[in-house]
Coordinates of C-alpha atoms in Angstrom, one line a residue:
Chain A
M1 CA -13.5 20.3 -43.7
T2 CA -14.9 20.9 -40.3
T3 CA -14.0 17.5 -39.1
S4 CA -10.3 17.9 -40.1
T5 CA -9.9 21.2 -38.3
H6 CA -11.7 19.5 -35.4
M7 CA -9.2 16.7 -35.5
Q8 CA -6.3 19.0 -35.3
N9 CA -7.7 21.1 -32.5
A10 CA -9.5 18.5 -30.5
E11 CA -7.9 17.1 -27.3
I12 CA -10.2 14.1 -27.5
L13 CA -12.1 12.9 -30.6
L14 CA -14.4 10.0 -30.9
R15 CA -15.9 9.1 -34.3
G16 CA -18.5 6.4 -34.8
V17 CA -17.4 4.5 -31.7
H18 CA -19.2 1.2 -30.9
K19 CA -18.7 -1.3 -28.1
W20 CA -20.5 -4.4 -27.2
Y21 CA -20.3 -6.6 -24.1
G22 CA -21.5 -9.9 -25.6
Q23 CA -24.9 -9.0 -27.0
Y24 CA -25.2 -5.9 -24.9
H25 CA -24.6 -2.7 -27.0
A26 CA -22.7 -0.6 -24.5
L27 CA -21.7 2.3 -26.8
D28 CA -23.7 3.0 -29.9
D29 CA -22.2 5.3 -32.5
I30 CA -20.6 7.8 -30.2
N31 CA -19.4 11.0 -31.9
L32 CA -17.7 13.5 -29.6
S33 CA -15.1 16.1 -29.8
I34 CA -13.6 17.8 -26.8
A35 CA -11.5 20.9 -27.2
P36 CA -8.4 21.7 -25.1
R37 CA -9.3 23.4 -21.7
E38 CA -12.9 22.3 -22.2
K39 CA -14.9 20.9 -19.3
V40 CA -17.4 18.3 -20.2
V41 CA -19.9 16.7 -17.8
I42 CA -21.4 13.4 -18.8
C43 CA -24.6 12.3 -17.1
G44 CA -27.3 9.8 -17.6
P45 CA -29.1 6.9 -16.0
S46 CA -27.1 3.9 -14.7
G47 CA -26.0 1.5 -17.4
S48 CA -26.2 4.3 -20.0
G49 CA -22.5 3.8 -21.0
K50 CA -21.0 6.9 -19.5
S51 CA -18.3 5.1 -17.6
T52 CA -17.6 2.9 -20.5
L53 CA -17.2 6.0 -22.7
I54 CA -14.5 7.6 -20.6
R55 CA -12.8 4.3 -19.9
C56 CA -12.4 3.9 -23.6
V57 CA -10.6 7.2 -23.8
N58 CA -7.6 5.8 -21.9
R59 CA -8.2 2.3 -23.2
L60 CA -9.1 0.7 -19.9
E61 CA -11.7 -0.7 -22.2
A62 CA -11.2 -1.4 -25.9
H63 CA -13.8 -0.1 -28.4
Q64 CA -14.6 -2.4 -31.2
E65 CA -15.6 -0.1 -34.0
G66 CA -14.9 3.5 -34.9
H67 CA -11.9 5.7 -34.0
I68 CA -10.7 7.4 -30.9
F69 CA -8.0 10.0 -31.1
V70 CA -6.3 11.6 -28.0
R71 CA -4.2 14.6 -28.9
G72 CA -4.1 13.4 -32.5
V73 CA -2.9 9.9 -31.7
E74 CA -5.3 7.1 -32.5
L75 CA -5.9 4.4 -29.9
D76 CA -5.7 0.9 -31.3
D77 CA -4.3 -2.5 -30.4
D78 CA -0.8 -1.1 -29.9
E79 CA -0.4 -1.2 -26.1
R80 CA 2.7 1.2 -26.3
K81 CA 0.6 3.8 -27.9
A82 CA -2.0 3.4 -25.2
D83 CA 0.6 3.6 -22.5
A84 CA 1.9 6.8 -24.1
I85 CA -1.6 8.3 -24.1
R86 CA -2.2 7.3 -20.5
R87 CA 0.8 9.3 -19.4
G88 CA -0.9 12.4 -20.6
V89 CA -4.4 11.4 -19.4
G90 CA -5.1 11.3 -15.6
M91 CA -8.0 9.3 -14.3
V92 CA -9.9 9.5 -11.0
F93 CA -12.1 6.5 -10.1
Q94 CA -15.2 6.1 -8.0
Q95 CA -13.4 3.7 -5.7
F96 CA -10.2 5.9 -5.5
N97 CA -8.0 2.8 -6.4
L98 CA -5.2 4.1 -4.2
F99 CA -2.5 1.4 -3.6
P100 CA -3.1 0.4 0.0
H101 CA 0.4 -1.0 0.5
L102 CA 2.1 2.3 -0.2
T103 CA 2.0 5.5 1.7
I104 CA 0.3 8.6 0.3
L105 CA 3.6 10.0 -0.9
Q106 CA 4.7 6.7 -2.4
N107 CA 1.4 6.5 -4.2
C108 CA 2.1 9.9 -5.7
V109 CA 5.7 9.3 -6.7
L110 CA 5.3 5.8 -8.1
A111 CA 4.3 6.7 -11.6
P112 CA 6.6 9.7 -12.1
M113 CA 9.6 7.6 -10.9
W114 CA 8.8 4.4 -12.8
V115 CA 7.0 5.7 -15.9
K116 CA 8.8 9.1 -16.4
K117 CA 12.0 7.9 -14.8
M118 CA 12.1 11.0 -12.7
P119 CA 14.7 11.2 -9.9
R120 CA 13.2 10.6 -6.5
N121 CA 13.9 14.1 -5.1
Q122 CA 12.2 15.7 -7.9
A123 CA 9.2 13.4 -7.8
V124 CA 8.8 13.9 -4.1
E125 CA 9.0 17.7 -4.5
I126 CA 6.2 17.6 -7.2
A127 CA 4.1 15.2 -5.1
M128 CA 4.3 17.4 -2.0
S129 CA 3.3 20.4 -4.0
F130 CA 0.2 18.7 -5.3
L131 CA -0.6 17.3 -1.9
E132 CA -0.4 20.8 -0.6
R133 CA -2.8 21.9 -3.4
V134 CA -5.3 19.3 -2.3
R135 CA -4.6 20.4 1.3
I136 CA -3.4 17.2 2.8
P137 CA 0.5 17.5 2.9
E138 CA 0.5 16.4 6.6
Q139 CA -0.9 12.9 5.6
A140 CA 2.0 12.2 3.2
H141 CA 3.4 9.4 5.3
K142 CA 0.2 7.7 6.2
Y143 CA -1.3 4.7 4.4
P144 CA -4.6 5.2 2.4
G145 CA -6.5 3.0 4.9
Q146 CA -5.8 5.6 7.6
L147 CA -7.5 8.4 5.6
S148 CA -11.2 9.3 5.2
G149 CA -12.9 8.7 1.8
G150 CA -12.8 12.4 0.9
Q151 CA -9.1 12.6 1.8
Q152 CA -8.4 9.4 -0.3
Q153 CA -10.1 10.9 -3.3
R154 CA -8.1 14.1 -3.0
V155 CA -5.0 12.0 -2.9
A156 CA -6.1 10.2 -6.0
I157 CA -6.5 13.5 -7.7
A158 CA -3.1 14.6 -6.6
R159 CA -1.6 11.3 -7.7
A160 CA -3.0 11.7 -11.2
L161 CA -1.8 15.4 -11.3
C162 CA 1.7 14.3 -10.5
M163 CA 2.0 12.9 -14.0
N164 CA 1.3 16.4 -15.3
P165 CA -1.6 15.3 -17.5
N166 CA -3.2 17.4 -20.3
V167 CA -6.6 15.8 -19.6
M168 CA -8.3 14.6 -16.5
L169 CA -11.0 11.9 -16.6
F170 CA -13.3 11.6 -13.6
D171 CA -15.5 8.5 -13.3
E172 CA -18.2 9.3 -10.7
P173 CA -15.5 10.7 -8.3
T174 CA -18.0 11.5 -5.5
S175 CA -20.4 8.6 -5.7
A176 CA -18.6 6.4 -3.1
L177 CA -18.3 9.3 -0.6
D178 CA -20.3 10.1 2.5
P179 CA -22.3 13.3 1.9
E180 CA -20.2 15.5 4.1
M181 CA -17.1 14.6 2.1
V182 CA -18.5 15.4 -1.3
K183 CA -17.9 19.1 -1.1
E184 CA -14.2 18.9 -0.3
V185 CA -13.6 16.8 -3.4
L186 CA -15.8 19.0 -5.6
D187 CA -14.0 22.1 -4.3
T188 CA -10.7 20.5 -5.4
M189 CA -12.2 19.7 -8.9
V190 CA -13.6 23.3 -9.2
E191 CA -10.1 24.7 -8.4
L192 CA -8.6 22.4 -11.0
A193 CA -11.1 23.5 -13.6
G194 CA -10.2 27.1 -12.8
E195 CA -6.6 26.4 -13.7
G196 CA -7.6 25.5 -17.3
M197 CA -7.3 21.7 -17.2
T198 CA -9.3 19.8 -19.8
M199 CA -11.8 17.7 -17.9
V200 CA -14.2 15.0 -18.7
C201 CA -16.4 14.2 -15.7
V202 CA -19.0 11.5 -15.2
T203 CA -21.1 12.8 -12.3
H204 CA -24.5 13.4 -11.0
E205 CA -23.4 16.5 -9.1
M206 CA -25.5 19.0 -11.0
G207 CA -24.3 21.9 -8.9
F208 CA -20.8 21.1 -10.1
A209 CA -22.0 20.8 -13.7
R210 CA -23.7 24.2 -13.6
Q211 CA -20.6 25.8 -12.0
V212 CA -17.8 24.5 -14.2
A213 CA -19.1 22.6 -17.2
D214 CA -18.8 24.2 -20.7
R215 CA -21.0 21.4 -22.0
V216 CA -23.3 18.7 -20.5
I217 CA -23.7 15.4 -22.4
F218 CA -26.7 13.3 -21.6
M219 CA -26.4 9.6 -22.4
D220 CA -29.0 6.8 -22.5
R221 CA -28.6 3.2 -23.7
G222 CA -25.2 3.7 -25.1
R223 CA -26.1 6.8 -27.2
I224 CA -25.5 10.5 -26.7
V225 CA -29.1 11.7 -26.6
E226 CA -28.6 15.3 -25.9
E227 CA -25.8 17.9 -25.4
G228 CA -25.8 21.5 -24.6
K229 CA -24.7 24.3 -22.3
P230 CA -25.5 23.5 -18.7
D231 CA -28.0 26.3 -18.2
D232 CA -30.0 25.3 -21.3
F233 CA -29.8 21.6 -20.5
F234 CA -31.0 21.9 -17.0
A235 CA -33.7 24.5 -17.7
R236 CA -35.0 23.3 -21.0
P237 CA -34.1 19.7 -21.8
K238 CA -34.9 19.0 -25.4
T239 CA -35.8 15.3 -25.0
D240 CA -38.3 13.5 -22.9
R241 CA -35.7 11.1 -21.6
A242 CA -33.5 13.9 -20.3
S243 CA -36.3 15.7 -18.6
L244 CA -37.5 12.5 -17.0
F245 CA -33.9 11.8 -15.8
L246 CA -33.6 15.4 -14.4
S247 CA -36.9 15.2 -12.7
Q248 CA -35.9 12.0 -11.0
L249 CA -32.5 13.5 -10.0
L250 CA -34.1 16.5 -8.3
H251 CA -36.3 14.5 -6.1
Chain B
M1 CA -37.3 -26.3 30.9
I2 CA -33.6 -26.8 30.9
G3 CA -33.2 -23.1 30.1
R4 CA -35.2 -22.2 33.2
L5 CA -33.1 -24.6 35.3
I6 CA -29.9 -23.0 34.1
L7 CA -31.3 -19.5 34.8
T8 CA -32.5 -20.4 38.3
Y9 CA -29.5 -22.5 39.5
P10 CA -26.5 -21.3 37.4
D11 CA -23.9 -22.5 39.9
G12 CA -25.6 -25.8 40.4
V13 CA -25.9 -26.5 36.7
R14 CA -22.3 -25.5 36.1
R15 CA -21.0 -27.9 38.8
T16 CA -23.2 -30.7 37.5
G17 CA -21.8 -30.0 34.0
I18 CA -18.2 -30.1 35.3
A19 CA -18.9 -33.4 37.1
F20 CA -20.5 -34.7 34.0
I21 CA -17.4 -33.9 31.8
L22 CA -15.1 -35.4 34.4
S23 CA -17.1 -38.6 34.5
L24 CA -17.1 -38.7 30.7
I25 CA -13.3 -38.4 30.7
T26 CA -13.0 -41.1 33.4
L27 CA -15.3 -43.4 31.5
G28 CA -13.4 -42.8 28.3
L29 CA -10.0 -43.5 29.8
Y30 CA -11.4 -46.6 31.5
T31 CA -12.8 -48.0 28.2
L32 CA -9.5 -47.3 26.5
G33 CA -8.1 -49.7 29.0
I34 CA -5.8 -47.5 31.0
S35 CA -3.2 -49.2 33.2
S36 CA -3.2 -48.7 36.9
A37 CA 0.5 -49.6 37.2
W38 CA 1.6 -46.0 37.6
I39 CA -0.3 -45.8 40.9
G40 CA 1.7 -48.8 42.1
H41 CA 4.9 -47.1 41.0
L42 CA 4.1 -43.9 42.9
V43 CA 2.7 -45.6 46.0
P44 CA 4.2 -49.1 46.3
A45 CA 2.0 -50.0 49.3
T46 CA -1.0 -50.1 47.0
S47 CA 0.4 -52.6 44.5
G48 CA -1.0 -55.6 46.3
W49 CA -4.5 -54.2 46.4
L50 CA -4.3 -53.2 42.7
A51 CA -3.3 -56.7 41.7
D52 CA -6.3 -58.1 43.6
N53 CA -8.8 -55.6 42.2
P54 CA -7.8 -54.9 38.6
A55 CA -11.1 -53.4 37.4
L56 CA -11.5 -51.1 40.4
G57 CA -7.8 -50.1 40.1
R58 CA -8.2 -49.2 36.5
F59 CA -11.3 -47.1 37.3
L60 CA -9.4 -45.4 40.1
A61 CA -6.5 -44.7 37.7
A62 CA -8.9 -43.2 35.1
A63 CA -10.6 -41.0 37.7
M64 CA -7.3 -39.8 39.1
I65 CA -6.1 -38.8 35.6
A66 CA -9.3 -37.0 35.0
L67 CA -8.8 -35.1 38.3
I68 CA -5.2 -34.3 37.4
L69 CA -6.4 -32.9 34.1
A70 CA -9.0 -30.8 35.9
A71 CA -6.5 -29.5 38.4
N72 CA -4.1 -28.7 35.6
W73 CA -6.8 -26.8 33.7
M74 CA -7.6 -24.8 36.9
A75 CA -4.0 -24.1 37.4
L76 CA -3.5 -22.9 33.9
R77 CA -6.5 -20.6 34.1
Q78 CA -4.8 -18.6 36.8
L79 CA -2.1 -17.5 34.4
N80 CA -2.3 -14.9 31.7
R81 CA -2.7 -15.8 28.0
R82 CA 1.0 -15.8 27.2
Q83 CA 1.9 -17.9 30.2
Q84 CA -0.9 -20.3 29.4
I85 CA 0.5 -20.8 25.9
I86 CA 4.0 -21.4 27.2
G87 CA 2.6 -23.7 30.0
V88 CA 0.7 -25.8 27.5
W89 CA 3.7 -26.1 25.2
I90 CA 6.0 -27.2 28.1
E91 CA 3.5 -29.8 29.4
L92 CA 2.8 -31.4 26.1
F93 CA 6.5 -31.4 25.3
V94 CA 7.3 -33.2 28.5
L95 CA 4.6 -35.7 27.8
L96 CA 6.0 -36.3 24.3
M97 CA 9.5 -36.8 25.8
L98 CA 8.1 -39.2 28.3
F99 CA 6.5 -41.1 25.5
F100 CA 9.8 -41.4 23.7
Y101 CA 11.6 -42.2 27.0
S102 CA 9.3 -45.2 27.4
F103 CA 10.9 -46.7 24.2
N104 CA 13.9 -47.3 26.3
L105 CA 16.2 -45.6 23.8
S106 CA 20.0 -45.7 23.9
F107 CA 20.9 -42.1 24.4
T108 CA 24.6 -42.9 24.1
F109 CA 24.0 -44.1 20.6
I110 CA 22.0 -41.0 19.7
A111 CA 24.8 -38.8 21.2
K112 CA 27.3 -40.7 19.1
K113 CA 25.5 -40.2 15.8
I114 CA 23.8 -36.9 16.2
G115 CA 26.9 -34.8 15.2
Y116 CA 27.1 -36.6 11.9
M117 CA 23.3 -36.4 11.4
V118 CA 23.5 -32.7 11.7
S119 CA 26.7 -32.0 9.8
Q120 CA 25.9 -34.3 6.9
G121 CA 22.1 -34.8 7.0
V122 CA 20.8 -31.4 8.0
T123 CA 23.2 -29.6 5.7
T124 CA 22.0 -31.7 2.7
T125 CA 18.3 -31.5 3.6
L126 CA 18.6 -27.7 4.0
Y127 CA 20.4 -27.0 0.8
I128 CA 18.2 -29.3 -1.2
S129 CA 15.1 -27.6 0.3
A130 CA 16.5 -24.1 0.0
I131 CA 17.4 -24.4 -3.7
S132 CA 14.0 -26.2 -4.4
I133 CA 12.1 -23.4 -2.6
V134 CA 13.8 -20.7 -4.7
I135 CA 13.2 -22.6 -8.0
A136 CA 9.6 -23.5 -7.0
T137 CA 8.8 -19.9 -6.2
V138 CA 10.1 -18.8 -9.6
I139 CA 8.1 -21.5 -11.3
A140 CA 5.0 -20.6 -9.3
L141 CA 5.2 -17.0 -10.2
T142 CA 5.7 -17.8 -13.9
G143 CA 3.0 -20.4 -13.8
A144 CA 0.5 -18.1 -12.1
I145 CA 1.1 -15.3 -14.6
A146 CA 0.8 -17.9 -17.4
K147 CA -2.5 -19.2 -16.0
L148 CA -3.9 -15.7 -16.0
S149 CA -2.7 -15.2 -19.6
K150 CA -5.2 -14.7 -22.4
N151 CA -2.8 -16.5 -24.8
G152 CA -4.1 -20.1 -25.3
V153 CA -0.7 -21.7 -25.8
I154 CA 0.7 -20.3 -22.6
Y155 CA -2.4 -21.1 -20.7
G156 CA -2.4 -24.7 -22.1
L157 CA 1.3 -25.2 -21.1
A158 CA 0.6 -23.9 -17.5
T159 CA -2.5 -26.0 -16.9
F160 CA -0.9 -29.2 -18.3
Y161 CA 2.1 -28.6 -16.1
T162 CA 0.1 -28.0 -12.9
S163 CA -2.2 -30.9 -13.6
L164 CA 0.7 -33.4 -14.2
F165 CA 2.9 -32.4 -11.4
R166 CA 0.1 -32.1 -8.9
G167 CA -1.4 -35.4 -10.0
L168 CA 1.7 -37.7 -9.8
P169 CA 3.0 -38.8 -6.4
L170 CA 6.2 -37.0 -5.6
L171 CA 7.9 -40.4 -5.1
M172 CA 7.1 -41.3 -8.7
Q173 CA 8.3 -38.0 -10.0
I174 CA 11.7 -38.5 -8.3
Y175 CA 12.0 -42.0 -9.8
I176 CA 10.8 -40.8 -13.2
I177 CA 13.3 -38.0 -13.3
Y178 CA 16.2 -40.0 -11.9
L179 CA 15.7 -43.1 -13.9
G180 CA 13.8 -41.7 -16.9
L181 CA 16.0 -38.8 -18.0
P182 CA 19.0 -41.1 -18.6
Q183 CA 16.7 -43.0 -21.1
V184 CA 16.6 -40.0 -23.3
G185 CA 20.3 -39.5 -23.0
Y186 CA 20.5 -37.1 -20.1
V187 CA 22.2 -38.6 -17.1
I188 CA 21.3 -36.7 -13.9
G189 CA 22.8 -36.9 -10.5
A190 CA 20.7 -37.9 -7.5
V191 CA 20.8 -34.5 -5.9
P192 CA 19.9 -32.5 -9.0
A193 CA 17.1 -35.1 -9.7
G194 CA 15.8 -34.6 -6.2
I195 CA 15.9 -30.8 -6.5
L196 CA 14.2 -30.9 -9.9
A197 CA 11.4 -33.2 -8.7
L198 CA 10.8 -31.1 -5.5
S199 CA 10.9 -27.8 -7.4
L200 CA 8.5 -29.0 -10.2
C201 CA 6.1 -30.6 -7.7
Y202 CA 5.9 -27.8 -5.3
G203 CA 6.0 -25.2 -8.1
A204 CA 2.8 -26.7 -9.4
Y205 CA 1.1 -26.5 -6.0
M206 CA 2.4 -23.0 -5.4
T207 CA 1.3 -21.9 -8.9
E208 CA -2.3 -22.3 -7.7
I209 CA -1.5 -20.3 -4.5
F210 CA 0.1 -17.5 -6.4
R211 CA -2.7 -17.4 -8.9
A212 CA -5.3 -17.2 -6.2
G213 CA -3.3 -14.5 -4.5
I214 CA -3.0 -12.4 -7.6
E215 CA -6.7 -12.8 -8.4
S216 CA -7.6 -11.8 -4.9
I217 CA -6.5 -8.2 -5.6
P218 CA -9.4 -6.1 -6.8
R219 CA -9.4 -5.2 -10.5
G220 CA -9.4 -1.5 -9.6
Q221 CA -5.8 -1.8 -8.4
S222 CA -4.5 -2.8 -11.8
E223 CA -6.8 -0.3 -13.5
G224 CA -5.4 2.5 -11.2
A225 CA -1.9 1.5 -12.1
T226 CA -2.6 1.2 -15.8
A227 CA -4.3 4.6 -15.9
L228 CA -1.1 6.1 -14.5
G229 CA 0.8 4.7 -17.5
L230 CA 2.5 1.8 -15.7
S231 CA 3.3 -1.1 -18.0
S232 CA 1.7 -4.5 -17.3
S233 CA 4.9 -5.9 -15.7
Q234 CA 5.3 -2.8 -13.6
T235 CA 1.7 -3.1 -12.5
M236 CA 2.3 -6.7 -11.5
G237 CA 5.6 -6.1 -9.7
L238 CA 4.9 -2.8 -8.0
V239 CA 1.2 -2.9 -7.3
I240 CA -0.3 -6.4 -7.5
L241 CA 2.3 -8.8 -6.2
P242 CA 3.2 -6.7 -3.1
Q243 CA -0.4 -6.8 -2.1
A244 CA -0.9 -10.4 -3.1
M245 CA 2.0 -11.4 -0.9
R246 CA -0.3 -11.1 2.2
V247 CA -2.5 -13.8 0.8
I248 CA 0.3 -15.8 -0.7
I249 CA 2.6 -16.1 2.3
P250 CA 0.7 -18.2 4.8
P251 CA -0.1 -21.1 2.5
T252 CA 3.4 -20.8 0.9
G253 CA 4.9 -21.2 4.4
N254 CA 2.9 -24.3 4.7
Q255 CA 4.3 -25.6 1.4
F256 CA 7.8 -24.8 2.5
I257 CA 7.4 -26.8 5.7
A258 CA 5.8 -29.7 3.7
M259 CA 8.6 -29.6 1.2
L260 CA 11.2 -29.7 3.9
K261 CA 9.8 -32.9 5.1
D262 CA 9.0 -34.3 1.7
S263 CA 12.7 -33.8 0.9
S264 CA 13.0 -37.0 2.9
L265 CA 11.6 -38.8 -0.2
V266 CA 14.9 -38.0 -2.0
S267 CA 16.6 -40.5 0.2
V268 CA 15.2 -43.2 -2.1
V269 CA 17.7 -42.3 -4.8
G270 CA 20.5 -42.3 -2.3
V271 CA 21.0 -38.7 -1.3
W272 CA 22.6 -38.5 2.1
E273 CA 20.0 -36.3 3.7
I274 CA 18.5 -36.7 7.2
M275 CA 16.1 -39.5 6.4
Y276 CA 18.7 -41.6 4.5
L277 CA 21.2 -41.2 7.3
A278 CA 18.5 -42.1 9.9
R279 CA 17.9 -45.4 8.1
T280 CA 21.5 -46.3 7.3
Q281 CA 23.1 -45.2 10.6
G282 CA 20.5 -47.1 12.6
Q283 CA 20.9 -50.3 10.7
T284 CA 24.6 -50.8 11.7
E285 CA 23.7 -51.4 15.4
F286 CA 20.0 -52.3 15.0
R287 CA 19.0 -49.0 16.6
H288 CA 16.4 -47.9 14.1
I289 CA 14.0 -46.3 16.4
E290 CA 16.7 -44.1 18.0
M291 CA 17.7 -42.7 14.6
L292 CA 14.1 -42.3 13.4
I293 CA 13.1 -40.3 16.4
T294 CA 16.2 -38.2 16.2
A295 CA 15.5 -37.5 12.6
S296 CA 11.9 -36.6 13.4
M297 CA 13.0 -34.2 16.1
I298 CA 15.4 -32.6 13.7
Y299 CA 12.6 -32.1 11.1
W300 CA 10.5 -30.6 13.8
V301 CA 13.1 -28.1 14.9
L302 CA 13.7 -27.1 11.2
S303 CA 10.0 -26.7 10.7
I304 CA 9.7 -24.4 13.8
G305 CA 12.5 -22.3 12.3
L306 CA 10.4 -22.0 9.1
E307 CA 7.3 -21.2 11.0
F308 CA 9.2 -18.4 12.8
L309 CA 10.5 -17.1 9.5
Q310 CA 7.0 -17.1 8.0
S311 CA 5.5 -15.1 10.8
R312 CA 8.3 -12.5 10.5
I313 CA 7.7 -12.1 6.7
E314 CA 3.9 -12.0 7.2
A315 CA 4.3 -9.2 9.7
R316 CA 6.5 -7.3 7.2
F317 CA 4.0 -7.5 4.4
G318 CA 1.0 -6.9 6.6
R319 CA 2.2 -3.7 8.1
F320 CA 0.2 -1.4 5.7
N321 CA -2.9 -2.9 7.1
V322 CA -2.9 -0.6 10.2
R323 CA -5.9 1.6 10.7

């Protein structure tokens, strides 16, 4: 009974998800339900499967066993279904993945114009409003290569928001940034969280996790080892692996 | 030891080095058996002495040429980079023309024929090449995408095609298409056969260029596009190919130039392009070399045109690379 109500209410639902790369068991029986407007931070040592997990949610990677539902639609081999889901799920990558041959503005209007068939004027208007929200409207006509890493990542966030997604996935959004640029990106993400966006964020920024996360998920070797409210998780980790990870992180 | 010598007497070592290089050039020219006749032409009074001392004359000629080269080098060094480039081009071009001039060509014959060479030959060569280039590009794009396909049938088709058409000599392909297709009941004209052979052959080479270009774009680019909801064809057309163009264009320009000249092979099936005309027009008055040199020069001019075009297109696709 609880699972079925979960299924109806959950924004994202994973049930018994497995994934292998050859012999390597990347995801091992993942069960996870994320409610609308919930903010979830996923952390864990490198190679623990956290990136793989969120890349399965918009099917950049295909899972091999189990079920993944996004807003009630199951992800399977039907690419059109995956495309439909991707339209409602924004993603921000560690390496920004802006398109270097297009200006900032062109980066932002590309998907609305080609995927949503939005008229150019409207797409530009929306793009400019999001670029203003991430505080770089004046860079609109530059190319990504002319911007700093922090600025590029904020553009990447704006570009994803232009598709008006219900969910935002962040895959280590600050890991490739110089230390002084981490804050500007985190500030943008905190703002976004305040507006009620559903967010799933793979990050090691524990300050950010404390500030915005409703739930912290700790992964190791492809499994969800521990989950809980950030205050509990950071203060009183239940497992040895989590406390070891946290102690290494704080050094 | 030598290092200390260089540090102590930098000027002396440099002069010795220059003298050494000059003597090397002189020796090289001498061993190549350079003629001293040109000194006799310039200064007739010396011709008697040159005839009496052939070895010394040759050595003198070699040394003078080495000195002329050195003087030329010094003179060019006074100019700025752009002028140097132009200067070198002019000098080498003049030398090339002198070389051709030494063949004792009949320029009246060339003048008589060149109009026809251009109106018939260049037009035919250009339109055969242009059509082939367009078809080859389409084939290359299709082939590259097929080669990156996960579907085994499509991949098999693409690899067999590139292997076959890169592996056979173009001349054989032209013969096989022109003479072979009628065997299976499809009679093909000389021009279409030539275009088909050129397109298929160069399409196969360019498939590899396009594939490498597409693969050179980091995977994050297609992931970024996919995550935004773009379909795979939109991802290819809007994100991957425009970036791959920067890698694809320079070698493709090479291929176009090579194809322009390889279109001369089509002359074997009797297409009236530049090469065919050069051979047939020269035959009538036994002036082969005139026509062949004229044809060569025409190919060169056309290639320069393509080079120019390539650099323009390259600049266009490279403009986002500014920092």
